[in-house]
Coordinates of C-alpha atoms and ligand atoms in Angstrom, one line a residue:
M1 CA -0.1 -0.1 0.0
K2 CA 1.3 3.5 -0.9
H3 CA 2.0 6.0 1.9
R4 CA -0.3 9.1 1.9
Y5 CA 0.5 12.2 3.8
L6 CA -1.7 15.3 4.7
K7 CA -3.2 16.9 1.6
N8 CA -1.3 20.0 0.2
V9 CA 1.2 20.4 2.9
T10 CA 4.3 19.6 0.9
T11 CA 6.7 22.5 0.1
L12 CA 7.6 20.9 -3.2
K13 CA 7.5 23.1 -6.0
L14 CA 8.5 22.7 -9.8
G15 CA 9.4 25.4 -12.2
Q16 CA 8.5 23.6 -15.5
S17 CA 10.0 26.4 -17.7
K18 CA 13.6 25.4 -16.4
C19 CA 13.1 21.7 -16.9
T20 CA 14.6 19.7 -19.8
G21 CA 13.0 16.5 -19.1
C22 CA 16.2 14.7 -18.4
G23 CA 14.2 12.4 -15.9
R24 CA 17.1 12.4 -13.2
C25 CA 14.5 13.6 -10.6
I26 CA 12.2 10.7 -11.4
E27 CA 15.0 8.1 -11.1
V28 CA 15.8 9.3 -7.4
C29 CA 12.3 10.0 -6.0
P30 CA 11.5 7.2 -3.6
H31 CA 7.6 7.7 -3.9
Q32 CA 6.9 8.3 -7.7
V33 CA 5.7 11.8 -7.1
L34 CA 7.3 13.0 -10.5
A35 CA 6.9 11.8 -14.0
I36 CA 7.8 13.0 -17.5
V37 CA 4.5 14.2 -19.2
D38 CA 4.9 15.7 -22.6
S39 CA 8.6 15.7 -22.4
K40 CA 8.7 17.8 -19.3
C41 CA 8.6 16.8 -15.4
S42 CA 5.3 17.0 -13.8
I43 CA 4.2 16.5 -10.4
I44 CA 1.6 13.7 -10.5
D45 CA 1.3 12.8 -6.9
K46 CA 2.1 15.7 -4.7
D47 CA 0.7 14.3 -1.5
S48 CA 3.1 11.4 -1.6
C49 CA 6.0 13.7 -1.3
I50 CA 8.1 13.2 1.9
E51 CA 10.3 16.3 1.4
C52 CA 13.5 14.3 1.3
G53 CA 15.0 16.7 -1.2
A54 CA 16.6 14.0 -3.5
C55 CA 15.0 15.4 -6.7
V56 CA 16.1 18.9 -6.0
K57 CA 19.8 17.8 -5.3
N58 CA 19.7 15.8 -8.4
C59 CA 18.1 18.3 -10.9
P60 CA 21.0 19.8 -13.0
F61 CA 18.8 22.8 -14.0
N62 CA 17.4 24.0 -10.5
A63 CA 13.9 23.4 -11.6
L64 CA 12.8 21.8 -8.3
E65 CA 12.5 23.5 -4.9
V66 CA 11.5 21.8 -1.5
R67 CA 12.3 22.7 2.0
P68 CA 13.7 19.3 3.2
G69 CA 12.7 18.1 6.6
V70 CA 11.1 21.4 7.9
G71 CA 7.6 21.2 6.5
C72 CA 4.6 19.6 8.0
A73 CA 4.8 16.3 6.2
A74 CA 8.2 15.9 8.1
A75 CA 6.5 16.9 11.3
V76 CA 3.8 14.2 10.8
I77 CA 6.4 11.4 10.1
K78 CA 8.4 12.5 13.0
S79 CA 5.2 12.1 15.3
W80 CA 4.8 8.7 14.1
F81 CA 8.2 7.8 15.4
T82 CA 7.9 9.7 18.7
G83 CA 4.2 9.1 19.3
E84 CA 3.9 12.8 19.9
E85 CA 1.5 15.4 18.3
P86 CA 2.7 16.7 14.9
S87 CA 4.6 20.1 15.5
C88 CA 6.3 22.3 12.9
D89 CA 7.2 25.8 12.1
C90 CA 3.6 26.8 11.0
S91 CA 2.1 26.2 14.3
S92 CA 2.8 29.6 15.6
S93 CA 0.8 31.2 12.6
G94 CA -2.0 29.1 12.9
G95 CA -1.1 26.5 10.1
C96 CA -2.1 23.0 9.9
C97 CA -0.3 21.5 12.9
S98 CA -1.5 23.9 15.5
Ligands
SF4_101 S1 11.4 15.7 -2.2 FE1 11.7 13.5 -2.2 S2 9.7 12.4 -2.2 FE2 9.5 14.7 -2.8 S3 9.4 14.5 -5.0 FE3 11.6 15.1 -4.4 S4 12.5 13.2 -4.5 FE4 10.3 12.7 -4.4
SF4_102 S1 15.9 16.6 -12.9 FE1 15.2 18.7 -13.3 S2 15.4 19.0 -15.6 FE2 15.5 16.8 -15.2 S3 13.3 16.1 -15.5 FE3 13.6 16.6 -13.3 S4 13.0 18.7 -13.0 FE4 13.3 18.3 -15.2

């Protein structure tokens, strides 16, 4: 079964105009978040992104952005291991983990 995280919380962003369609990000993504559609990278399953940053590190054209390990998705994952309530930077501003 595929992992699912909170909807629309990942910080993943794609600047498709910079993308050459090389496919490197797709090779390294552990959760099949990305795919080549019409010769360009496309985010096909955003809510499966765990903000690991592998795609960003491996994109030769800086077409991808993510804040690895600081977003709500990371907070939720950490809570699974610690058994505590999810807590991340956005709680003070009334975000999803407050
Ligand atoms: S940050 Fe990680 S999980 Fe998210 S799209 Fe990039 S490689 Fe995939
Ligand atoms: S690694 Fe970068 S340039 Fe290559 S397909 Fe992915 S987003 Fe596009």
